[in-house]
Tab-separated table of C-alpha atoms in Angstrom:
chain	number	residue	atom	x	y	z
A	1	MET	CA	10.949	20.208	-21.815
A	2	THR	CA	11.208	16.959	-19.727
A	3	ILE	CA	12.574	13.633	-20.922
A	4	ALA	CA	9.538	12.922	-23.086
A	5	SER	CA	8.907	16.560	-24.192
A	6	ILE	CA	10.367	16.392	-27.530
A	7	ARG	CA	8.448	13.173	-28.199
A	8	ARG	CA	5.222	14.619	-27.248
A	9	LEU	CA	5.844	17.793	-29.228
A	10	SER	CA	6.672	15.686	-32.116
A	11	ALA	CA	3.439	13.698	-31.852
A	12	ALA	CA	1.375	16.752	-31.277
A	13	LEU	CA	2.753	18.334	-34.560
A	14	SER	CA	2.678	14.943	-36.529
A	15	MET	CA	6.497	15.041	-36.879
A	16	LEU	CA	7.318	11.245	-37.032
A	17	ALA	CA	10.181	9.372	-35.783
A	18	PRO	CA	12.437	9.262	-38.537
A	19	ALA	CA	13.493	5.631	-38.044
A	20	VAL	CA	9.902	4.637	-38.488
A	21	ASN	CA	8.353	6.819	-41.013
A	22	GLY	CA	11.339	8.817	-42.645
A	23	LEU	CA	12.145	7.917	-46.094
A	24	ALA	CA	15.372	5.684	-46.405
A	25	GLN	CA	18.263	8.079	-45.912
A	26	PRO	CA	21.475	7.364	-47.668
A	27	VAL	CA	24.659	7.356	-45.622
A	28	SER	CA	27.919	9.284	-45.576
A	29	ALA	CA	31.311	7.503	-45.265
A	30	PRO	CA	31.984	6.689	-41.684
A	31	ILE	CA	33.302	9.462	-39.490
A	32	PRO	CA	35.431	9.165	-36.314
A	33	VAL	CA	33.382	8.128	-33.331
A	34	GLU	CA	34.203	10.105	-30.077
A	35	ASP	CA	32.754	7.827	-27.387
A	36	ILE	CA	32.620	3.984	-28.159
A	37	PHE	CA	30.049	3.204	-25.223
A	38	SER	CA	27.952	5.837	-23.473
A	39	ILE	CA	25.089	5.772	-20.924
A	40	ASN	CA	22.150	8.207	-20.673
A	41	ALA	CA	19.898	8.334	-17.681
A	42	ALA	CA	17.162	10.785	-16.479
A	43	ALA	CA	14.361	11.017	-13.964
A	44	ALA	CA	11.542	13.521	-13.893
A	45	VAL	CA	8.376	14.437	-12.169
A	46	GLU	CA	5.654	16.314	-14.086
A	47	HIS	CA	2.075	17.464	-13.378
A	48	HIS	CA	-0.484	17.976	-15.977
A	49	SER	CA	-3.675	19.968	-15.454
A	50	ASN	CA	-5.413	17.878	-18.145
A	51	ILE	CA	-3.597	14.492	-18.384
A	52	PHE	CA	-5.987	12.818	-20.858
A	53	ARG	CA	-6.108	16.075	-22.748
A	54	VAL	CA	-9.947	16.274	-23.328
A	55	ALA	CA	-12.557	18.958	-23.041
A	56	ASP	CA	-13.081	18.646	-19.324
A	57	GLY	CA	-9.996	16.630	-18.113
A	58	ALA	CA	-8.631	15.627	-14.841
A	59	GLY	CA	-5.173	16.520	-13.602
A	60	ASP	CA	-2.401	13.886	-12.493
A	61	THR	CA	1.314	13.691	-11.840
A	62	VAL	CA	3.578	11.360	-13.748
A	63	VAL	CA	6.985	9.969	-12.869
A	64	ARG	CA	9.342	9.090	-15.673
A	65	ALA	CA	12.566	7.517	-15.915
A	66	LEU	CA	14.897	6.692	-18.715
A	67	LEU	CA	18.013	4.379	-19.074
A	68	GLY	CA	19.796	4.561	-22.415
A	69	LEU	CA	22.912	2.563	-23.699
A	70	ARG	CA	24.683	3.115	-26.848
A	71	PHE	CA	27.789	1.491	-28.576
A	72	GLU	CA	29.622	2.836	-31.586
A	73	ARG	CA	32.805	1.624	-33.103
A	74	ASP	CA	34.569	1.991	-36.329
A	75	ILE	CA	36.588	-0.911	-37.967
A	76	SER	CA	38.410	0.366	-40.953
A	77	LEU	CA	35.689	1.785	-43.159
A	78	GLN	CA	32.839	0.119	-41.429
A	79	ARG	CA	30.819	1.670	-38.417
A	80	ILE	CA	28.698	-0.596	-36.151
A	81	THR	CA	25.939	1.106	-33.878
A	82	ALA	CA	23.871	-0.455	-31.206
A	83	TYR	CA	21.461	1.099	-28.898
A	84	ALA	CA	18.701	0.432	-26.228
A	85	THR	CA	16.638	2.577	-24.195
A	86	LEU	CA	13.942	1.843	-21.357
A	87	GLU	CA	11.426	4.366	-20.173
A	88	PRO	CA	9.222	3.241	-17.366
A	89	VAL	CA	6.270	5.660	-16.816
A	90	LYS	CA	4.086	5.852	-13.552
A	91	TYR	CA	0.840	7.731	-13.170
A	92	VAL	CA	0.174	8.678	-9.742
A	93	ASN	CA	-3.662	8.601	-9.675
A	94	PHE	CA	-4.328	6.666	-12.736
A	95	SER	CA	-2.036	3.708	-12.271
A	96	SER	CA	-3.739	1.562	-14.955
A	97	TYR	CA	-2.005	3.682	-17.400
A	98	ASP	CA	1.510	2.859	-16.109
A	99	TYR	CA	3.658	1.278	-19.052
A	100	LEU	CA	7.123	0.426	-20.044
A	101	GLY	CA	8.331	2.048	-23.062
A	102	TYR	CA	11.538	1.058	-25.162
A	103	THR	CA	13.545	1.399	-28.157
A	104	ALA	CA	16.316	-0.813	-29.353
A	105	GLY	CA	18.147	-1.090	-32.651
A	106	GLY	CA	21.429	-0.949	-34.603
A	107	ALA	CA	23.089	-0.132	-37.790
A	108	TRP	CA	25.905	-1.151	-39.889
A	109	ALA	CA	27.263	1.321	-42.273
A	110	TRP	CA	29.851	-0.195	-44.578
A	111	GLU	CA	32.152	0.647	-47.661
A	112	VAL	CA	34.009	-1.733	-49.936
A	113	GLY	CA	36.882	0.182	-51.386
A	114	ARG	CA	35.870	3.595	-52.725
A	115	PRO	CA	32.807	3.024	-54.996
A	116	LEU	CA	30.526	0.718	-52.906
A	117	PHE	CA	28.807	1.763	-49.731
A	118	GLY	CA	25.668	1.231	-47.821
A	119	GLU	CA	23.845	0.830	-44.498
A	120	LEU	CA	21.612	-1.905	-42.857
A	121	THR	CA	19.394	-0.719	-40.126
A	122	ALA	CA	16.769	-2.219	-37.678
A	123	ARG	CA	14.621	-0.525	-34.995
A	124	PHE	CA	12.126	-1.848	-32.390
A	125	ALA	CA	10.030	0.446	-30.105
A	126	GLN	CA	7.024	0.356	-27.850
A	127	PHE	CA	5.325	3.726	-26.637
A	128	GLN	CA	2.036	5.053	-25.454
A	129	THR	CA	-0.077	6.611	-27.986
A	130	PRO	CA	-0.618	10.392	-27.046
A	131	PHE	CA	-3.816	10.895	-25.233
A	132	ASP	CA	-4.851	13.499	-27.639
A	133	ALA	CA	-4.720	11.120	-30.492
A	134	ILE	CA	-7.608	8.889	-29.359
A	135	THR	CA	-11.028	10.099	-28.252
A	136	GLY	CA	-11.479	9.834	-24.452
A	137	GLY	CA	-7.851	9.292	-23.520
A	138	GLN	CA	-7.691	5.462	-23.945
A	139	ASN	CA	-4.506	3.527	-23.049
A	140	ASN	CA	-3.136	2.314	-26.171
A	141	LEU	CA	0.546	0.942	-26.591
A	142	GLN	CA	1.919	0.861	-30.103
A	143	ASN	CA	4.608	-1.587	-31.179
A	144	VAL	CA	6.744	-0.773	-34.357
A	145	GLN	CA	9.323	-2.610	-36.156
A	146	PHE	CA	11.447	-1.102	-38.820
A	147	GLY	CA	14.142	-2.424	-41.066
A	148	ARG	CA	16.082	-0.924	-44.114
A	149	ALA	CA	18.767	-1.858	-46.539
A	150	LEU	CA	20.546	1.038	-48.462
A	151	PHE	CA	23.205	0.633	-51.141
A	152	GLY	CA	25.331	3.124	-53.075
A	153	PHE	CA	27.848	3.173	-56.013
A	154	ARG	CA	30.032	6.180	-56.768
A	155	MET	CA	30.205	6.843	-60.225
A	156	THR	CA	32.467	9.791	-60.031
A	157	GLN	CA	34.201	11.554	-57.287
A	158	ASN	CA	31.036	13.851	-56.900
A	159	TRP	CA	28.186	11.633	-58.021
A	160	ALA	CA	26.578	8.302	-56.721
A	161	LEU	CA	23.795	6.109	-57.441
A	162	ILE	CA	21.679	5.219	-54.381
A	163	GLY	CA	19.012	2.750	-53.693
A	164	ALA	CA	17.010	1.364	-50.751
A	165	VAL	CA	14.469	-0.818	-49.400
A	166	ASP	CA	12.484	-0.792	-46.105
A	167	ASN	CA	9.689	-2.125	-44.287
A	168	ALA	CA	7.655	-0.922	-41.301
A	169	VAL	CA	5.006	-3.092	-39.273
A	170	GLY	CA	2.985	-1.542	-36.436
A	171	THR	CA	0.442	-3.024	-34.069
A	172	ASN	CA	-1.728	-1.537	-31.298
A	173	SER	CA	-2.791	-2.983	-27.926
A	174	LEU	CA	-6.409	-1.877	-28.040
A	175	ALA	CA	-8.962	-3.862	-29.828
A	176	SER	CA	-10.693	-0.605	-31.008
A	177	GLN	CA	-7.425	0.372	-32.797
A	178	ALA	CA	-6.918	-2.919	-34.549
A	179	ALA	CA	-7.949	-1.033	-37.898
A	180	SER	CA	-4.638	1.005	-37.482
A	181	ASP	CA	-2.360	-1.969	-37.527
A	182	PHE	CA	-0.248	-1.682	-40.762
A	183	ASN	CA	2.657	-3.028	-42.797
A	184	ARG	CA	4.312	-0.659	-45.088
A	185	VAL	CA	6.892	-1.720	-47.874
A	186	GLY	CA	8.841	0.968	-49.563
A	187	ALA	CA	11.563	1.175	-52.205
A	188	GLU	CA	13.626	4.082	-53.799
A	189	PHE	CA	16.398	4.980	-56.210
A	190	GLY	CA	18.192	8.000	-57.253
A	191	VAL	CA	21.307	9.961	-57.271
A	192	ARG	CA	23.447	11.998	-54.797
A	193	ARG	CA	25.533	14.903	-55.347
A	194	ALA	CA	28.453	15.187	-52.684
A	195	ALA	CA	31.552	16.995	-53.689
A	196	ALA	CA	34.652	16.095	-52.015
A	197	GLY	CA	35.414	18.386	-49.248
A	198	SER	CA	32.023	20.042	-49.357
A	199	ALA	CA	29.656	20.429	-46.395
A	200	THR	CA	26.720	20.077	-48.993
A	201	GLU	CA	25.026	16.880	-49.907
A	202	ILE	CA	22.030	16.813	-52.397
A	203	ASP	CA	19.932	13.774	-52.975
A	204	PHE	CA	17.393	13.327	-55.880
A	205	VAL	CA	15.183	10.202	-55.490
A	206	TRP	CA	11.935	8.561	-56.535
A	207	ARG	CA	10.298	6.637	-53.880
A	208	HIS	CA	7.324	4.030	-54.164
A	209	GLU	CA	5.547	2.486	-51.308
A	210	ASN	CA	2.685	0.251	-50.476
A	211	GLY	CA	0.762	0.239	-47.256
A	212	SER	CA	-1.659	-2.505	-46.221
A	213	TYR	CA	-3.847	-2.971	-43.318
A	214	PRO	CA	-4.993	-6.430	-41.986
A	215	ASN	CA	-8.059	-5.130	-40.319
A	216	GLN	CA	-10.603	-2.974	-42.340
A	217	GLN	CA	-11.781	0.479	-40.712
A	218	VAL	CA	-15.428	0.401	-39.497
A	219	TYR	CA	-15.416	3.746	-37.550
A	220	ASP	CA	-14.413	7.349	-38.696
A	221	SER	CA	-12.180	9.623	-36.856
A	222	ASN	CA	-15.151	10.897	-34.670
A	223	GLY	CA	-15.928	7.355	-33.527
A	224	ASN	CA	-18.879	7.172	-35.718
A	225	LEU	CA	-19.891	3.784	-37.457
A	226	LEU	CA	-19.169	3.911	-41.095
A	227	PRO	CA	-21.955	2.672	-43.560
A	228	ALA	CA	-19.553	0.184	-44.885
A	229	SER	CA	-16.115	-1.144	-43.777
A	230	VAL	CA	-13.205	0.271	-45.510
A	231	ASP	CA	-9.886	-1.207	-46.697
A	232	ASN	CA	-7.331	1.494	-46.313
A	233	ALA	CA	-4.662	-0.012	-48.441
A	234	TYR	CA	-2.803	2.621	-50.515
A	235	ARG	CA	0.004	3.088	-53.051
A	236	GLN	CA	2.236	6.135	-52.918
A	237	ASP	CA	4.916	7.535	-55.193
A	238	ALA	CA	7.041	10.735	-54.436
A	239	ALA	CA	9.794	12.629	-56.225
A	240	LEU	CA	12.130	14.018	-53.586
A	241	MET	CA	15.088	16.231	-53.001
A	242	ARG	CA	17.028	15.907	-49.792
A	243	VAL	CA	19.687	18.343	-48.725
A	244	THR	CA	22.289	18.574	-46.085
A	245	TYR	CA	24.111	21.966	-45.792
A	246	ARG	CA	26.483	23.061	-43.125
A	247	PRO	CA	27.746	26.573	-44.028
A	248	THR	CA	29.564	26.726	-40.519
A	249	ASP	CA	30.531	24.426	-37.762
A	250	VAL	CA	27.510	25.721	-35.702
A	251	SER	CA	24.970	26.053	-38.399
A	252	ARG	CA	22.911	23.678	-40.464
A	253	ILE	CA	20.064	23.323	-42.789
A	254	SER	CA	18.819	19.869	-43.602
A	255	GLY	CA	15.469	18.092	-44.777
A	256	SER	CA	13.599	17.172	-47.775
A	257	ILE	CA	10.721	18.566	-50.269
A	258	GLY	CA	9.154	16.932	-53.006
A	259	TYR	CA	5.860	16.062	-54.722
A	260	THR	CA	3.661	13.197	-53.419
A	261	ARG	CA	0.876	11.168	-54.745
A	262	ARG	CA	-1.168	8.814	-52.690
A	263	SER	CA	-4.086	6.545	-54.111
A	264	TYR	CA	-6.609	4.336	-52.403
A	265	GLU	CA	-8.607	1.646	-54.215
A	266	ASN	CA	-11.464	2.031	-51.464
A	267	VAL	CA	-13.159	5.589	-51.366
A	268	SER	CA	-10.666	7.023	-53.876
A	269	GLN	CA	-12.232	10.456	-53.290
A	270	ARG	CA	-9.555	10.881	-50.405
A	271	ASP	CA	-6.561	10.567	-52.865
A	272	PHE	CA	-3.809	13.022	-52.236
A	273	SER	CA	-1.314	14.916	-54.411
A	274	GLY	CA	0.740	17.734	-53.202
A	275	VAL	CA	3.964	19.102	-51.974
A	276	THR	CA	5.372	17.523	-48.789
A	277	GLY	CA	8.535	17.672	-46.751
A	278	GLY	CA	10.201	19.383	-44.012
A	279	LEU	CA	13.292	21.481	-43.225
A	280	ASP	CA	15.363	21.951	-39.986
A	281	PHE	CA	17.375	25.071	-39.427
A	282	VAL	CA	20.179	25.601	-36.780
A	283	TRP	CA	21.999	28.879	-36.708
A	284	PRO	CA	23.600	31.266	-33.994
A	285	LEU	CA	21.875	34.590	-33.164
A	286	SER	CA	24.748	35.537	-31.203
A	287	GLY	CA	27.483	33.996	-29.217
A	288	ALA	CA	24.986	33.050	-26.466
A	289	VAL	CA	21.823	32.496	-28.477
A	290	THR	CA	21.255	29.559	-30.958
A	291	MET	CA	18.015	29.427	-32.909
A	292	ARG	CA	16.511	25.917	-34.036
A	293	ALA	CA	13.574	25.911	-36.215
A	294	ALA	CA	11.447	23.538	-38.244
A	295	VAL	CA	8.820	23.733	-40.765
A	296	PHE	CA	6.907	20.677	-42.383
A	297	ARG	CA	4.044	19.450	-44.358
A	298	THR	CA	3.399	15.642	-43.992
A	299	ILE	CA	0.762	12.979	-44.518
A	300	ASP	CA	2.388	10.280	-42.459
A	301	SER	CA	0.603	9.319	-39.441
A	302	ALA	CA	2.140	6.231	-37.822
A	303	THR	CA	2.555	7.746	-34.420
A	304	LEU	CA	-1.134	8.533	-34.395
A	305	PRO	CA	-3.565	5.532	-34.403
A	306	THR	CA	-5.312	6.171	-37.695
A	307	ALA	CA	-5.541	3.902	-40.781
A	308	ASN	CA	-5.519	6.736	-43.046
A	309	TYR	CA	-3.345	9.914	-43.574
A	310	ILE	CA	-3.491	13.425	-41.642
A	311	ASP	CA	-2.517	16.366	-43.804
A	312	ALA	CA	-0.410	18.215	-41.146
A	313	MET	CA	1.736	21.382	-41.424
A	314	GLY	CA	3.291	23.541	-38.995
A	315	ILE	CA	6.363	25.452	-37.732
A	316	ALA	CA	8.344	25.183	-34.447
A	317	LEU	CA	10.960	27.775	-32.980
A	318	ARG	CA	13.346	26.489	-30.332
A	319	PRO	CA	15.871	29.040	-29.221
A	320	THR	CA	18.578	28.370	-26.644
A	321	TRP	CA	20.171	30.997	-24.528
A	322	GLN	CA	23.455	29.897	-22.712
A	323	VAL	CA	23.120	32.142	-19.663
A	324	GLY	CA	26.394	31.239	-18.190
A	325	ALA	CA	28.975	28.502	-18.283
A	326	ARG	CA	26.478	26.050	-16.416
A	327	THR	CA	23.082	27.675	-16.945
A	328	SER	CA	20.859	27.614	-20.122
A	329	VAL	CA	17.449	28.479	-21.085
A	330	ASP	CA	15.532	26.792	-23.901
A	331	ALA	CA	12.141	27.839	-25.236
A	332	VAL	CA	9.518	26.257	-27.579
A	333	LEU	CA	6.883	28.086	-29.681
A	334	ALA	CA	5.161	25.863	-32.051
A	335	VAL	CA	1.913	25.890	-34.242
A	336	ALA	CA	0.381	23.348	-36.457
A	337	THR	CA	-2.719	22.440	-38.175
A	338	ARG	CA	-4.095	18.966	-38.945
A	339	SER	CA	-6.796	18.045	-41.381
A	340	TYR	CA	-7.987	14.538	-41.308
A	341	LYS	CA	-8.587	14.486	-45.154
A	342	GLY	CA	-7.715	10.698	-45.350
A	343	ASP	CA	-10.573	9.584	-43.294
A	344	PRO	CA	-13.322	7.925	-45.412
A	345	GLY	CA	-15.903	9.128	-43.018
A	346	PHE	CA	-16.223	12.585	-44.540
A	347	VAL	CA	-16.895	10.998	-47.861
A	348	LEU	CA	-19.141	8.150	-46.799
A	349	ASP	CA	-20.990	9.878	-43.933
A	350	GLY	CA	-21.122	13.352	-45.611
A	351	THR	CA	-19.561	14.869	-42.433
A	352	PRO	CA	-17.087	17.966	-42.532
A	353	VAL	CA	-13.477	17.105	-42.435
A	354	ARG	CA	-12.033	17.323	-38.921
A	355	LYS	CA	-9.710	20.178	-38.671
A	356	ASP	CA	-7.389	20.934	-35.637
A	357	ASN	CA	-5.106	23.690	-34.690
A	358	ILE	CA	-2.487	23.269	-32.134
A	359	ASN	CA	-0.310	25.591	-30.303
A	360	GLU	CA	2.524	24.928	-27.651
A	361	VAL	CA	4.651	27.320	-25.792
A	362	GLY	CA	7.300	25.945	-23.283
A	363	LEU	CA	10.376	26.955	-21.195
A	364	ARG	CA	13.419	24.879	-19.603
A	365	LEU	CA	15.886	26.058	-17.193
A	366	SER	CA	18.972	23.872	-17.047
A	367	TYR	CA	21.944	23.835	-14.662
A	368	GLU	CA	24.863	21.735	-14.882
A	369	VAL	CA	25.684	20.700	-11.168
A	370	ALA	CA	28.740	18.349	-12.293
A	371	ARG	CA	30.248	17.507	-15.587
A	372	ARG	CA	27.451	16.145	-17.690
A	373	ILE	CA	24.978	15.996	-15.016
A	374	PHE	CA	21.928	18.542	-15.289
A	375	LEU	CA	18.988	19.702	-13.058
A	376	PHE	CA	16.158	21.239	-15.103
A	377	ALA	CA	12.872	22.698	-14.495
A	378	ASP	CA	10.145	22.898	-17.132
A	379	ALA	CA	6.806	24.695	-17.846
A	380	ALA	CA	4.445	24.373	-20.842
A	381	ARG	CA	0.979	25.053	-22.277
A	382	ILE	CA	-0.663	23.172	-25.061
A	383	ASP	CA	-3.939	24.172	-26.648
A	384	ARG	CA	-5.954	22.638	-29.319
A	385	THR	CA	-9.056	23.968	-30.995
A	386	SER	CA	-11.127	22.081	-33.467
A	387	ASN	CA	-14.245	22.303	-35.774
A	388	TYR	CA	-15.427	19.538	-33.635
A	389	ASP	CA	-16.016	20.916	-29.964
A	390	GLN	CA	-15.198	17.619	-28.301
A	391	TYR	CA	-11.612	17.623	-29.443
A	392	ALA	CA	-10.792	21.226	-28.080
A	393	TYR	CA	-8.549	21.033	-24.731
A	394	THR	CA	-5.857	22.755	-22.807
A	395	ASP	CA	-3.021	21.184	-20.863
A	396	ASN	CA	-0.834	23.263	-18.626
A	397	TRP	CA	2.061	21.257	-17.128
A	398	PHE	CA	5.354	21.808	-15.250
A	399	GLY	CA	8.084	19.461	-14.222
A	400	ILE	CA	11.462	18.882	-12.610
A	401	GLY	CA	14.279	16.371	-13.192
A	402	VAL	CA	17.745	15.357	-13.633
A	403	ARG	CA	19.603	13.844	-16.453
A	404	ALA	CA	23.075	12.517	-16.848
A	405	SER	CA	25.243	11.157	-19.692
A	406	PHE	CA	28.605	9.261	-19.363
C-alpha cells in the first residue's frame, strides 16, 4: 500500500485510530528507547480509476508526501514522547480537493517508586474524510483533538489497579456534516494482571462514556430529510478484557473483547447491546513469511462523518514475504460488513437499514535501495456492494513511491 493505504484500509473497515477512538490503554513500565530522534519521509504517486468511489466515478492521479518527526527519551523511570507529521495531498485533475493533513501529539509515561505509574497523552489531527463515507464524494476535512490521563497503583507484584479519563472532540469543515461534530467524555476503572517476567498482560475494566453532539441530525444516512430533528447524544457502558501476549520474539496476540451497551434518549429503538472488540495476530509461517491478521466488531464511527454508530465487523489478512535481503512482498486481503443500525432514519422513515459489504485486495513490492531507503510499487482493488444501489462502487488503483527513515 502507499503511504496512505493503511489509513484508507482502516477507514474502509471502520477500524478507528486508537488514539482517537480506542479505550484508554494502561501503560507498561518504560522500556529502553533505541532512537531518541527519528525522521520519516515518503512521497508517492497513485492513480485511481474511481477517485470519489461512487457508482459511476471519474479517475484521477494523486500525489502524496509525508514528513514525520519523532522524539523519545527516557529519564530515569519516565519516558517522554513527542511527534508531528505533515501530509500534503495534491489531486492532479480535481485540485479543489487538495489539502494538508497533519498529526501532532505527545505522551509522558511516568512512575513514582514501584507502586505508582501512569501516562498523560494528547493528540491533534486533521484528515480528509474518505470519499466513500459521504454521498457524492464531497470534500470534508475532519479535525480531532484527544486527551487522556491514566493512573495505576500496584497492589502486589502481579496485580495493579488502573483508571483513566479521556476526552475526544471532533469537527467537520462541511456545513452539511455539522451534525457529526462530537464531544466524547470517557472514564474507566479496573485491574491488571501482569506477572513479573511474563510476556502476558491482561486488563479487566469497566468503561463508561457520554457522547454529545452540538448540532442535531436532520438528514438520514441516505441524505433524506428526517421527519423531525434528532439529538444523537448517548450513554455507553462496557465490560472489557484486554490482552497482550507475546509467545515468542516474532509473534504477538493483542486486542480486547467485551460486552457493550449504548442507549439513546432520542429514538431509543436503535439502542445497541452486544459483543464488541478486536484482536490482532502476528506469527511467522516460515523463516521468510510472516502473517498479520485482524478480526473486529465495533460500533465506533469517528472516522466516518455520522452522528450515530455503524455496526461494523470484518477480517483482514496481511502476509509479508521476505524474498531476499532487500526485497519484500506484502499482500492485503480484507472483507468487512457495515450496518447503519444507529441511524434514526430507518426508524423514523421506515426505510430498510443500509448494509454495505466491502472487499479489498492489494499487493506491494518493496526494494531497499540503501539502508532504510525503500522504493515501492502498489496495486489494489476495492469493491463495495450495498442494499442501496447508489453506494456500490469499484476502485482500481496503483502507485509508486519512495520512503525513508533516519
